[in-house]
Short mmCIF file of C-alpha atoms in Angstrom, two decimals:
data_model
loop_
_atom_site.label_atom_id
_atom_site.label_comp_id
_atom_site.label_asym_id
_atom_site.label_seq_id
_atom_site.Cartn_x
_atom_site.Cartn_y
_atom_site.Cartn_z
CA UNK L 1 -83.90 -138.20 -21.83
CA UNK L 2 -81.87 -141.41 -21.95
CA UNK L 3 -84.49 -143.02 -24.20
CA UNK L 4 -84.39 -139.98 -26.49
CA UNK L 5 -80.57 -140.13 -26.58
CA UNK L 6 -80.64 -143.83 -27.52
CA UNK L 7 -83.15 -143.12 -30.27
CA UNK L 8 -81.08 -140.25 -31.68
CA UNK L 9 -77.91 -142.36 -31.67
CA UNK L 10 -79.72 -145.22 -33.40
CA UNK L 11 -80.98 -142.85 -36.10
CA UNK L 12 -77.47 -141.41 -36.47
CA UNK L 13 -75.94 -144.86 -36.84
CA UNK L 14 -78.55 -145.92 -39.38
CA UNK L 15 -78.01 -142.76 -41.41
CA UNK L 16 -74.25 -143.28 -41.35
CA UNK L 17 -74.61 -146.82 -42.64
CA UNK L 18 -77.04 -145.82 -45.36
CA UNK L 19 -74.66 -143.10 -46.51
CA UNK L 20 -71.91 -145.68 -46.76
CA UNK L 21 -74.08 -148.12 -48.66
CA UNK L 22 -73.72 -150.71 -45.93
CA UNK L 23 -76.11 -153.58 -45.39
CA UNK L 24 -75.26 -154.98 -41.99
CA UNK L 25 -76.66 -157.52 -39.66
CA UNK L 26 -77.55 -155.80 -36.41
CA UNK L 27 -74.85 -157.28 -34.19
CA UNK L 28 -76.17 -155.47 -31.16
CA UNK L 29 -73.88 -155.10 -28.18
CA UNK L 30 -75.17 -156.66 -24.97
CA UNK L 31 -73.88 -154.83 -21.85
CA UNK L 32 -72.74 -156.98 -18.93
CA UNK L 33 -71.83 -154.47 -16.18
CA UNK L 34 -73.74 -152.12 -13.91
CA UNK L 35 -75.05 -149.30 -16.13
CA UNK L 36 -74.49 -146.81 -13.30
CA UNK L 37 -70.75 -147.46 -13.14
CA UNK L 38 -68.83 -144.17 -13.13
CA UNK L 39 -65.20 -144.13 -14.24
CA UNK L 40 -62.71 -142.70 -16.74
CA UNK L 41 -61.35 -144.48 -19.82
CA UNK L 42 -58.44 -142.77 -21.54
CA UNK L 43 -57.25 -143.61 -25.04
CA UNK L 44 -53.99 -142.28 -26.49
CA UNK L 45 -52.61 -142.46 -30.01
CA UNK L 46 -50.84 -140.75 -32.88
CA UNK L 47 -53.85 -139.22 -34.68
CA UNK L 48 -54.21 -135.47 -34.28
CA UNK L 49 -57.94 -136.00 -33.90
CA UNK L 50 -60.17 -139.04 -34.01
CA UNK L 51 -63.73 -137.84 -34.47
CA UNK L 52 -65.05 -141.21 -35.60
CA UNK L 53 -63.82 -142.77 -32.34
CA UNK L 54 -65.34 -139.96 -30.30
CA UNK L 55 -68.66 -140.70 -31.99
CA UNK L 56 -68.32 -144.23 -30.59
CA UNK L 57 -67.89 -142.71 -27.12
CA UNK L 58 -71.34 -141.19 -27.47
CA UNK L 59 -72.81 -144.49 -28.60
CA UNK L 60 -71.20 -146.34 -25.67
CA UNK L 61 -72.59 -143.74 -23.27
CA UNK L 62 -76.08 -144.76 -24.32
CA UNK L 63 -75.34 -147.96 -22.37
CA UNK L 64 -73.08 -146.51 -19.69
CA UNK L 65 -73.90 -142.79 -19.29
CA UNK L 66 -71.52 -142.25 -16.36
CA UNK L 67 -68.39 -143.56 -18.08
CA UNK L 68 -66.18 -140.67 -19.20
CA UNK L 69 -64.15 -141.51 -22.32
CA UNK L 70 -61.43 -139.35 -23.86
CA UNK L 71 -58.88 -139.46 -26.66
CA UNK L 72 -55.59 -137.52 -26.70
CA UNK L 73 -52.41 -137.44 -28.77
CA UNK L 74 -49.30 -137.14 -26.57
CA UNK L 75 -46.26 -135.38 -28.02
CA UNK L 76 -43.73 -137.69 -29.68
CA UNK L 77 -46.13 -140.58 -29.17
CA UNK L 78 -44.13 -143.56 -30.43
CA UNK L 79 -40.87 -142.55 -28.76
CA UNK L 80 -42.53 -141.88 -25.41
CA UNK L 81 -45.10 -144.68 -25.35
CA UNK L 82 -43.19 -146.79 -22.81
CA UNK L 83 -42.88 -143.85 -20.43
CA UNK L 84 -46.57 -142.99 -20.90
CA UNK L 85 -47.63 -146.52 -19.95
CA UNK L 86 -45.24 -146.60 -16.99
CA UNK L 87 -46.36 -143.19 -15.71
CA UNK L 88 -48.91 -142.26 -13.08
CA UNK L 89 -51.61 -141.18 -15.55
CA UNK L 90 -51.86 -144.53 -17.32
CA UNK L 91 -54.05 -144.76 -20.44
CA UNK L 92 -56.51 -147.61 -20.71
CA UNK L 93 -56.16 -148.18 -24.45
CA UNK L 94 -53.38 -147.15 -26.83
CA UNK L 95 -52.44 -147.22 -30.50
CA UNK L 96 -50.08 -150.10 -31.27
CA UNK L 97 -48.79 -152.12 -34.20
CA UNK L 98 -47.53 -155.64 -34.80
CA UNK L 99 -44.07 -154.24 -35.54
CA UNK L 100 -43.76 -153.42 -31.83
CA UNK L 101 -43.47 -157.13 -31.11
CA UNK L 102 -40.29 -157.23 -33.21
CA UNK L 103 -38.62 -154.09 -31.86
CA UNK L 104 -36.81 -154.05 -28.49
CA UNK L 105 -37.56 -150.34 -28.27
CA UNK L 106 -41.16 -151.27 -27.43
CA UNK L 107 -40.48 -154.04 -24.89
CA UNK L 108 -41.89 -151.87 -22.12
CA UNK L 109 -45.07 -151.14 -24.08
CA UNK L 110 -45.54 -154.79 -25.03
CA UNK L 111 -45.22 -155.77 -21.37
CA UNK L 112 -48.36 -153.75 -20.65
CA UNK L 113 -50.44 -155.35 -23.41
CA UNK L 114 -53.38 -157.53 -22.45
CA UNK L 115 -53.83 -160.84 -24.29
CA UNK L 116 -56.93 -159.99 -26.33
CA UNK L 117 -57.34 -163.59 -27.47
CA UNK L 118 -58.13 -164.76 -23.92
CA UNK L 119 -61.56 -166.42 -24.34
CA UNK L 120 -62.68 -165.17 -20.93
CA UNK L 121 -62.59 -161.60 -22.23
CA UNK L 122 -65.17 -162.41 -24.89
CA UNK L 123 -63.91 -160.03 -27.54
CA UNK L 124 -65.09 -162.31 -30.36
CA UNK L 125 -62.22 -161.61 -32.70
CA UNK L 126 -63.60 -164.15 -35.15
CA UNK L 127 -65.55 -161.32 -36.80
CA UNK L 128 -62.29 -159.67 -37.96
CA UNK L 129 -60.43 -160.75 -41.09
CA UNK L 130 -57.72 -163.20 -40.04
CA UNK L 131 -55.08 -161.62 -42.23
CA UNK L 132 -55.25 -158.46 -40.16
CA UNK L 133 -54.59 -160.08 -36.78
CA UNK L 134 -51.05 -160.67 -35.59
CA UNK L 135 -50.46 -163.62 -33.24
CA UNK L 136 -47.30 -164.58 -31.41
CA UNK L 137 -45.81 -168.08 -31.33
CA UNK L 138 -48.22 -169.07 -28.54
CA UNK L 139 -51.20 -167.85 -30.54
CA UNK L 140 -51.76 -164.81 -28.32
CA UNK L 141 -53.04 -161.52 -29.73
CA UNK L 142 -51.85 -158.25 -28.23
CA UNK L 143 -53.32 -155.74 -30.68
CA UNK L 144 -56.45 -155.72 -32.79
CA UNK L 145 -57.22 -153.65 -35.91
CA UNK L 146 -60.10 -151.20 -35.67
CA UNK L 147 -59.52 -149.68 -39.13
CA UNK L 148 -57.94 -151.10 -42.28
CA UNK L 149 -56.00 -149.46 -45.11
CA UNK L 150 -55.19 -150.25 -48.71
CA UNK L 151 -53.21 -148.81 -51.63
CA UNK L 152 -54.63 -147.08 -54.69
CA UNK L 153 -55.41 -143.77 -56.37
CA UNK L 154 -58.05 -141.06 -56.34
CA UNK L 155 -59.78 -140.71 -59.70
CA UNK L 156 -61.45 -137.58 -61.09
CA UNK L 157 -64.35 -139.35 -62.81
CA UNK L 158 -65.63 -136.17 -64.48
CA UNK L 159 -62.26 -135.40 -66.01
CA UNK L 160 -61.93 -138.85 -67.58
CA UNK L 161 -65.45 -138.56 -68.97
CA UNK L 162 -64.89 -135.08 -70.39
CA UNK L 163 -61.57 -136.18 -71.93
CA UNK L 164 -63.33 -139.26 -73.38
CA UNK L 165 -60.76 -141.51 -71.75
CA UNK L 166 -61.72 -144.77 -70.06
CA UNK L 167 -60.73 -145.19 -66.42
CA UNK L 168 -58.06 -147.91 -66.69
CA UNK L 169 -58.63 -151.44 -65.40
CA UNK L 170 -55.41 -153.05 -66.70
CA UNK L 171 -51.73 -152.12 -67.04
CA UNK L 172 -51.96 -151.60 -70.82
CA UNK L 173 -55.06 -149.46 -70.38
CA UNK L 174 -53.20 -147.40 -67.78
CA UNK L 175 -50.32 -146.71 -70.16
CA UNK L 176 -52.66 -145.94 -73.06
CA UNK L 177 -54.88 -143.64 -71.01
CA UNK L 178 -51.88 -141.71 -69.68
CA UNK L 179 -50.53 -141.23 -73.18
CA UNK L 180 -53.90 -139.98 -74.40
CA UNK L 181 -54.18 -137.57 -71.49
CA UNK L 182 -50.68 -136.25 -72.18
CA UNK L 183 -51.71 -135.62 -75.80
CA UNK L 184 -54.74 -133.73 -74.49
CA UNK L 185 -52.51 -131.40 -72.49
CA UNK L 186 -52.27 -133.01 -69.05
CA UNK L 187 -48.62 -132.68 -68.06
CA UNK L 188 -48.83 -135.32 -65.31
CA UNK L 189 -51.78 -137.73 -65.65
CA UNK L 190 -50.69 -139.42 -62.41
CA UNK L 191 -49.61 -137.34 -59.42
CA UNK L 192 -48.84 -137.78 -55.74
CA UNK L 193 -46.50 -136.86 -52.91
CA UNK L 194 -42.93 -137.22 -54.17
CA UNK L 195 -40.45 -135.31 -52.01
CA UNK L 196 -40.07 -137.75 -49.11
CA UNK L 197 -39.91 -141.52 -48.81
CA UNK L 198 -42.67 -141.82 -46.18
CA UNK L 199 -45.94 -142.71 -47.95
CA UNK L 200 -44.62 -141.38 -51.26
CA UNK L 201 -46.31 -142.15 -54.57
CA UNK L 202 -43.40 -144.40 -55.59
CA UNK L 203 -43.95 -146.73 -52.65
CA UNK L 204 -47.73 -146.74 -53.12
CA UNK L 205 -47.08 -148.13 -56.60
CA UNK L 206 -44.19 -150.50 -55.84
CA UNK L 207 -45.27 -151.93 -52.47
CA UNK L 208 -48.26 -153.98 -53.71
CA UNK L 209 -46.09 -155.68 -56.34
CA UNK L 210 -43.41 -156.47 -53.74
CA UNK L 211 -46.01 -157.93 -51.36
CA UNK L 212 -47.36 -160.20 -54.10
CA UNK L 213 -43.85 -161.35 -55.07
CA UNK L 214 -43.00 -162.27 -51.46
CA UNK L 215 -46.37 -163.91 -50.81
CA UNK L 216 -45.59 -166.46 -53.50
CA UNK L 217 -42.00 -167.13 -52.39
CA UNK L 218 -41.54 -168.04 -48.69
CA UNK L 219 -37.80 -168.56 -49.11
CA UNK L 220 -37.36 -165.07 -50.56
CA UNK L 221 -39.55 -163.66 -47.77
CA UNK L 222 -37.34 -165.16 -45.06
CA UNK L 223 -34.20 -163.69 -46.67
CA UNK L 224 -35.89 -160.34 -47.24
CA UNK L 225 -37.06 -160.07 -43.63
CA UNK L 226 -33.51 -160.83 -42.54
CA UNK L 227 -32.37 -157.98 -44.84
CA UNK L 228 -30.09 -160.42 -46.63
CA UNK L 229 -28.15 -158.44 -49.23
CA UNK L 230 -28.87 -161.14 -51.82
CA UNK L 231 -32.64 -160.88 -51.40
CA UNK L 232 -33.36 -157.64 -53.25
CA UNK L 233 -34.42 -159.20 -56.55
CA UNK L 234 -38.04 -159.42 -55.34
CA UNK L 235 -38.27 -155.62 -55.76
CA UNK L 236 -37.52 -155.63 -59.49
CA UNK L 237 -41.13 -155.81 -60.70
CA UNK L 238 -42.38 -152.97 -58.51
CA UNK L 239 -39.36 -150.75 -59.15
CA UNK L 240 -39.62 -151.34 -62.90
CA UNK L 241 -43.22 -150.09 -62.91
CA UNK L 242 -42.25 -146.93 -60.99
CA UNK L 243 -39.33 -146.28 -63.32
CA UNK L 244 -41.38 -146.78 -66.46
CA UNK L 245 -44.29 -144.55 -65.42
CA UNK L 246 -41.89 -141.70 -64.66
CA UNK L 247 -39.75 -142.12 -67.78
CA UNK L 248 -42.80 -142.31 -70.05
CA UNK L 249 -44.20 -139.11 -68.60
CA UNK L 250 -47.25 -140.59 -66.89
CA UNK L 251 -45.78 -139.10 -63.68
CA UNK L 252 -44.09 -135.70 -63.94
CA UNK L 253 -42.08 -135.23 -60.76
CA UNK L 254 -41.59 -131.51 -61.37
CA UNK L 255 -45.36 -131.11 -61.09
CA UNK L 256 -45.63 -133.50 -58.15
CA UNK L 257 -42.88 -131.79 -56.16
CA UNK L 258 -45.14 -128.82 -55.44
CA UNK L 259 -47.18 -131.08 -53.11
CA UNK L 260 -45.64 -130.53 -49.68
CA UNK L 261 -47.21 -133.33 -47.63
CA UNK L 262 -48.82 -136.72 -48.21
CA UNK L 263 -52.21 -135.90 -46.70
CA UNK L 264 -53.79 -132.44 -46.66
CA UNK L 265 -51.75 -131.09 -49.58
CA UNK L 266 -52.41 -134.19 -51.67
CA UNK L 267 -56.17 -133.88 -51.20
CA UNK L 268 -56.35 -130.13 -51.83
CA UNK L 269 -54.20 -130.48 -54.96
CA UNK L 270 -56.53 -133.20 -56.26
CA UNK L 271 -59.53 -130.95 -55.60
CA UNK L 272 -58.09 -128.34 -57.97
CA UNK L 273 -59.82 -130.49 -60.58
CA UNK L 274 -57.04 -130.88 -63.16
CA UNK L 275 -55.48 -134.12 -61.82
CA UNK L 276 -56.81 -137.29 -63.49
CA UNK L 277 -55.24 -139.70 -60.97
CA UNK L 278 -53.81 -138.87 -57.53
CA UNK L 279 -51.78 -141.74 -56.06
CA UNK L 280 -52.16 -142.21 -52.31
CA UNK L 281 -52.89 -144.76 -49.62
CA UNK L 282 -56.41 -144.92 -48.28
CA UNK L 283 -55.17 -143.13 -45.14
CA UNK L 284 -54.81 -140.05 -47.32
CA UNK L 285 -57.95 -140.61 -49.34
CA UNK L 286 -59.92 -140.90 -46.09
CA UNK L 287 -59.63 -137.15 -45.55
CA UNK L 288 -61.40 -136.15 -48.74
CA UNK L 289 -64.96 -135.73 -47.47
CA UNK L 290 -63.93 -133.34 -44.68
CA UNK L 291 -61.88 -131.22 -47.09
CA UNK L 292 -64.39 -130.77 -49.89
CA UNK L 293 -65.68 -127.55 -48.33
CA UNK L 294 -62.15 -126.38 -47.48
CA UNK L 295 -61.21 -126.36 -51.16
CA UNK L 296 -62.34 -123.18 -52.90
CA UNK L 297 -61.79 -124.83 -56.29
CA UNK L 298 -63.91 -127.87 -55.41
CA UNK L 299 -66.63 -125.73 -53.82
CA UNK L 300 -66.95 -123.69 -57.03
CA UNK L 301 -66.59 -126.63 -59.39
CA UNK L 302 -67.42 -129.93 -57.62
CA UNK L 303 -66.82 -133.19 -59.44
CA UNK L 304 -67.44 -136.88 -58.95
CA UNK L 305 -64.44 -138.81 -57.70
CA UNK L 306 -63.63 -142.35 -56.56
CA UNK L 307 -60.77 -144.47 -55.25
CA UNK L 308 -59.43 -147.42 -57.25
CA UNK L 309 -56.68 -150.04 -57.08
CA UNK L 310 -53.89 -149.01 -59.44
CA UNK L 311 -54.00 -151.51 -62.35
CA UNK L 312 -50.43 -152.79 -62.11
CA UNK L 313 -50.95 -155.89 -64.27
CA UNK L 314 -53.12 -156.87 -67.20
CA UNK L 315 -55.33 -158.74 -64.76
CA UNK L 316 -55.92 -155.50 -62.85
CA UNK L 317 -54.84 -154.26 -59.44
CA UNK L 318 -54.52 -155.75 -55.99
CA UNK L 319 -56.29 -155.30 -52.68
CA UNK L 320 -53.45 -154.96 -50.16
CA UNK L 321 -55.28 -155.39 -46.87
CA UNK L 322 -53.37 -153.93 -43.91
CA UNK L 323 -54.27 -152.57 -40.47
CA UNK L 324 -54.48 -148.78 -40.39
CA UNK L 325 -55.04 -148.42 -36.64
CA UNK L 326 -54.61 -151.14 -34.02
CA UNK L 327 -55.64 -150.93 -30.38
CA UNK L 328 -54.04 -152.57 -27.37
CA UNK L 329 -55.44 -152.65 -23.83
CA UNK L 330 -53.19 -151.65 -20.96
CA UNK L 331 -53.61 -154.58 -18.59
CA UNK L 332 -52.21 -152.43 -15.75
CA UNK L 333 -54.71 -149.58 -16.14
CA UNK L 334 -57.40 -148.44 -13.74
CA UNK L 335 -60.95 -149.60 -14.49
CA UNK L 336 -59.78 -152.58 -16.56
CA UNK L 337 -63.17 -154.29 -16.39
CA UNK L 338 -64.99 -151.33 -17.98
CA UNK L 339 -62.12 -150.86 -20.42
CA UNK L 340 -62.66 -154.40 -21.68
CA UNK L 341 -66.39 -153.74 -21.82
CA UNK L 342 -65.77 -150.78 -24.12
CA UNK L 343 -63.51 -152.94 -26.30
CA UNK L 344 -66.21 -155.62 -26.53
CA UNK L 345 -68.61 -152.90 -27.67
CA UNK L 346 -66.20 -151.35 -30.18
CA UNK L 347 -65.17 -154.69 -31.72
CA UNK L 348 -68.69 -155.69 -32.75
CA UNK L 349 -69.21 -155.80 -36.49
CA UNK L 350 -71.74 -153.00 -36.30
CA UNK L 351 -69.52 -150.53 -34.44
CA UNK L 352 -66.41 -151.27 -36.49
CA UNK L 353 -68.33 -150.67 -39.69
CA UNK L 354 -69.87 -147.45 -38.37
CA UNK L 355 -66.45 -146.15 -37.36
CA UNK L 356 -64.93 -147.09 -40.73
CA UNK L 357 -67.80 -145.35 -42.48
CA UNK L 358 -67.34 -142.16 -40.46
CA UNK L 359 -63.55 -142.23 -40.90
CA UNK L 360 -63.83 -143.17 -44.58
CA UNK L 361 -61.47 -146.09 -44.21
CA UNK L 362 -61.99 -149.80 -44.82
CA UNK L 363 -63.64 -151.84 -42.07
CA UNK L 364 -61.57 -154.76 -40.68
CA UNK L 365 -64.60 -157.06 -40.36
CA UNK L 366 -65.26 -160.28 -42.27
CA UNK L 367 -68.72 -159.04 -43.16
CA UNK L 368 -67.01 -156.31 -45.11
CA UNK L 369 -69.53 -154.12 -46.88
CA UNK L 370 -67.65 -151.48 -48.76
CA UNK L 371 -68.44 -147.80 -48.69
CA UNK L 372 -69.21 -146.91 -52.36
CA UNK L 373 -65.98 -144.92 -52.22
CA UNK L 374 -64.08 -148.23 -52.00
CA UNK L 375 -66.46 -150.22 -54.20
CA UNK L 376 -63.78 -151.01 -56.85
CA UNK L 377 -61.89 -153.05 -54.23
CA UNK L 378 -64.97 -155.17 -53.55
CA UNK L 379 -64.65 -156.64 -57.04
CA UNK L 380 -61.08 -157.84 -56.56
CA UNK L 381 -61.05 -161.66 -56.26
CA UNK L 382 -59.57 -163.44 -53.27
CA UNK L 383 -56.53 -164.57 -55.26
CA UNK L 384 -55.60 -160.90 -55.79
CA UNK L 385 -56.08 -159.96 -52.15
CA UNK L 386 -53.00 -160.02 -49.92
CA UNK L 387 -52.37 -159.15 -46.29
CA UNK L 388 -48.80 -158.22 -45.30
CA UNK L 389 -49.71 -159.21 -41.72
CA UNK L 390 -50.61 -162.74 -42.78
CA UNK L 391 -47.61 -163.02 -45.09
CA UNK L 392 -45.26 -161.81 -42.36
CA UNK L 393 -43.62 -158.75 -43.91
CA UNK L 394 -41.62 -156.94 -41.23
CA UNK L 395 -41.51 -153.19 -40.62
CA UNK L 396 -37.80 -153.06 -41.46
CA UNK L 397 -38.50 -154.75 -44.79
CA UNK L 398 -41.31 -152.31 -45.54
CA UNK L 399 -38.88 -149.44 -44.94
CA UNK L 400 -36.36 -150.94 -47.37
CA UNK L 401 -39.03 -151.20 -50.08
CA UNK L 402 -40.15 -147.62 -49.51
CA UNK L 403 -36.60 -146.26 -49.64
CA UNK L 404 -35.76 -148.26 -52.77
CA UNK L 405 -38.90 -147.09 -54.59
CA UNK L 406 -38.26 -143.48 -53.63
CA UNK L 407 -34.60 -143.48 -54.71
CA UNK L 408 -35.34 -145.20 -58.02
CA UNK L 409 -38.21 -142.83 -58.69
CA UNK L 410 -36.05 -139.80 -57.93
CA UNK L 411 -33.27 -141.12 -60.16
CA UNK L 412 -30.86 -141.40 -57.24
CA UNK L 413 -30.36 -145.12 -57.93
CA UNK L 414 -30.90 -147.39 -60.91
CA UNK L 415 -33.09 -150.44 -60.44
CA UNK L 416 -30.01 -152.68 -60.35
CA UNK L 417 -28.28 -150.44 -57.80
CA UNK L 418 -31.34 -150.47 -55.53
CA UNK L 419 -31.50 -154.26 -55.72
CA UNK L 420 -27.78 -154.61 -55.02
CA UNK L 421 -28.06 -152.19 -52.09
CA UNK L 422 -30.97 -153.98 -50.46
CA UNK L 423 -30.56 -154.11 -46.70
CA UNK L 424 -28.63 -150.83 -46.53
CA UNK L 425 -31.12 -148.43 -48.15
#
């Protein structure tokens, strides 16, 4: 039965990779512990469900059939994480982020984090893109990305074809295509979540431009991270793009405001079939495959769709490469040895790519082989690829950018007022 299980899991993995268009070297995991070890490994995080991770549990059980793995989402996860790690029912692995290292609120959680860069653990982090890994001043790594995100827009390929409009690759093409679509009766060629600052369409547009501006100006970055009131000028380019797209009618906020959340509602609205371009992070776009059958409109009238970088300049768009989910190991947990064994398994190139494929997010590995869904990002050259982690953009700074973009987009502030108010937004 165990041999049959291994064979089935191998076939499943191969099928998953073929469906994603991946061509991977078989970086097979080599177990190092007693295969008859029986123990529990508990993972906690902020996802409501994590089916792609649970599929990895099954694959790990092909090596260690008596290890019981589970994933749960505690209530109020981020506010209660310290208490969870200090409690009696300690998790082995937990969702984390590099911003925790900067926030005193998470000192207790950070104190539980194992140094994943310790060579004796053998995690082999050299297979993960360097820009995604946060290190402290001593070069230690306390969290590792298992999924990556980027910024872009869902495209209804059929609609563009039927309207005889080219999918835009440059800023001028974007403006021209939106104007043509407006003339053809589309009241909002670009749509997205617009009624809250968290992951709103305004930030999805402005943030990449702000990242690029700061990447090329270390002095401005230092002032911006310090929330220096004089540092807001770096936002002008991104805010100007948001303002122009709304004022020229490419984005009609009255139409966008009917979308009540930045995930499920965004996807189901896109599947109605009358939205040329739906602006969202890849976190949102990742839920499309599971919701195709939940949309009555899409089920009756399916269409081809893709995900592209928004062409913010006449050279095209950017690949903003950020961690979507990071894992830390609780060094004070029970069964630490097997916990690290599971992490060694999960962090192989093969398993990370399988999980990214199943979750429909970008893999964090260097041997990145894009799902066809993200194929447009594979063509972005290195000089147009930026990692906020590598650049050093803080969480507080990211919040300022998001709030500024939202308030300018909603007309609550002018561009100049947002820049002058930087640090207090």
